[in-house]
């Protein structure tokens, strides 16, 4: 027996060797199939699958939902977080490839190892999570073609839709969706996934109506509670976007019935409150709930949203004053969510705008636009109002200041000294009070407790008309904030360069803006005497400023705010104060047009008669006599403009004789038109290119003498000085281009406002004038991205930059080098810019922080120089 036991291991080894020799992938016998199915699934493939599972869990944990936007159906992170799972995904790709290489048994187009198709899908998904979308597309397409008769093809289709969606290839995705909708054999167990994939597709495409139907299907078919809750929240968001508040309210309430994460639950409560109406019968309970939430310290970072929701309810109930108090609490309570703070600011501004209290509205719009992201849906509307009101308030301040100065100018020396002494004493007392309050300022925690215990007080307005004091809520002025303080870190006491004292105040300048002064200056009596008009010439100058401000104010009311009655009052106040003023003719015509628009023919005729009587030869009188005068004038200007464009083209080609002939013809045929002075100067420059210096000089002198008020006169004077220098009379101040005869323009130095940060997120930006259809340009850029930069998760957006310029920008570059690579690649692409006049475009890359500054300043040359200086050297 012992002798037999001694041979048992040898027998087992022999049997195993015999079995293994029969388990080749080249043979499809039962033993081989069983062996490779077993070892493939539970060894190599299993290890790859586990690696991917770990990577996906890491992505989901690192994902942070942005509740300011519609949540992602599939929370798989960002381009940055994708990098953190490269090792897991590379391991999945390695194991999937190894499974295929070692265990695939493909005979006559049929695969006999069940986990091989899963291995191909594993590789494709790993590339997807790495955001290597082109490789993913290739793998999913292979699965569909190779496994036409198995359910594996449906997995391939689903992931192919997701990949095309990420690449914004919506037409390709739609084809697959249509195909699957017609597929009768689609597995029921995958219906929930299909619905979610289609919902994701329609959301990213912007078709929210179809997306909501798919989310409903996903909610009804999925068995996973977490996904069901997420889909329900997104469904509520879609109904909100579709302005169906009742349905949005219902589904936000449904989220609260589920076991959702706290942040989602909180946002569902807030959004449910925002969707609630006074008619719903639930409003009082919701208000109590929100007030209770505002006293819970775990919501400290969400107080701003709670107060905003309470303000929204107050507005819905018609309690505007209470709404303002809550909205101001929202602003004060913000700790992290700067977008919410900006929204609260512009909501307050909207309320003041509608009252209308334009000065307060302007202050709050200033504050909002300083922190509102340029990509926000309301950015352009808020920006437009902010710019309009900033000009309006500026003119109001000019009038107030110059009136104050004129009143002071009428005082005797002793009266003025007594007035200033009283004013300095007021400043001294106010400074002492400020220091006392600063020493006794409660901590941020105490302030929050006070915020919850009080209803808050509305912002007070200054009662003094004295121009050295701030106007209403002036401290909110964001434009002046940026000029004075730059882009400061958001913190308490941001005004202080050292945190010990704050001795800075804002004063109104001659231009109606604000400037900073120290307390020491305000305590100096001589400071107040600056700018007080004493001579008649100084008083006349102040009155001219007042007239200009009144006229601009009336125009803003009429043209930008559509406030006809306020415009009428402003223009009539101007005429009352200055019956023989510098703007009488224009004011008469403005009032004629305004009264016409208001249907007041009697008053309209009154001002028409004034124009005909006092200014019979004016353009306005001609318009009143001949209703078709403007139409004729436009035709004439059109012909003149065409002649000038042709002449300028000839000048650029060096055909100077033709320029002179065209100018002579135009100056003979036409007697009026702003372009005539430009035409005349073009002729003079053509003379300079063909005649001796003495002839050129005489032509310039004649031009300057004839066109005394032309905008081009300054250029003519510069050219004349240069010619004199060439003739030995003086040294020219600036070099002149040999090709054009014009002085060369020195490039402005790069502004210090922009900061070079190589590690910051960057955008590619294109500013262009008179471009083809913007939508078409975005499509071209999207096509370029999908071909050349398919792996990157890039998004394309656009903003109106100026009246005739569009700003298109591409987001998604995590590194400076990638953004530069993109810039160089798109610059050399002829397809994207086919038909675009490149002379009218500016292209560059710009960091996220610099982008906000650039868009607000809207000054292209300084940034382009900054870009050339700092970024081109990185290449």
XYZ file of C-alpha atoms in Angstrom, residues 147-155 157-158 179-191 194:
25
model
C -21.191 40.496 -31.628
C -24.154 41.228 -33.888
C -26.273 38.358 -32.575
C -25.591 38.647 -28.822
C -26.771 41.078 -26.145
C -23.217 42.441 -25.917
C -23.991 44.684 -28.888
C -26.579 46.558 -26.817
C -23.932 47.442 -24.228
C -24.669 50.855 -28.391
C -25.410 52.359 -24.952
C -31.982 52.414 -34.086
C -32.480 51.159 -30.504
C -36.027 52.512 -30.347
C -36.864 50.335 -33.352
C -35.050 47.272 -31.936
C -37.623 44.689 -30.823
C -35.096 42.438 -29.093
C -33.704 45.090 -26.744
C -33.324 43.425 -23.294
C -35.852 44.575 -20.685
C -33.198 44.497 -17.971
C -31.343 47.314 -19.781
C -34.374 49.622 -20.254
C -31.191 53.133 -21.892
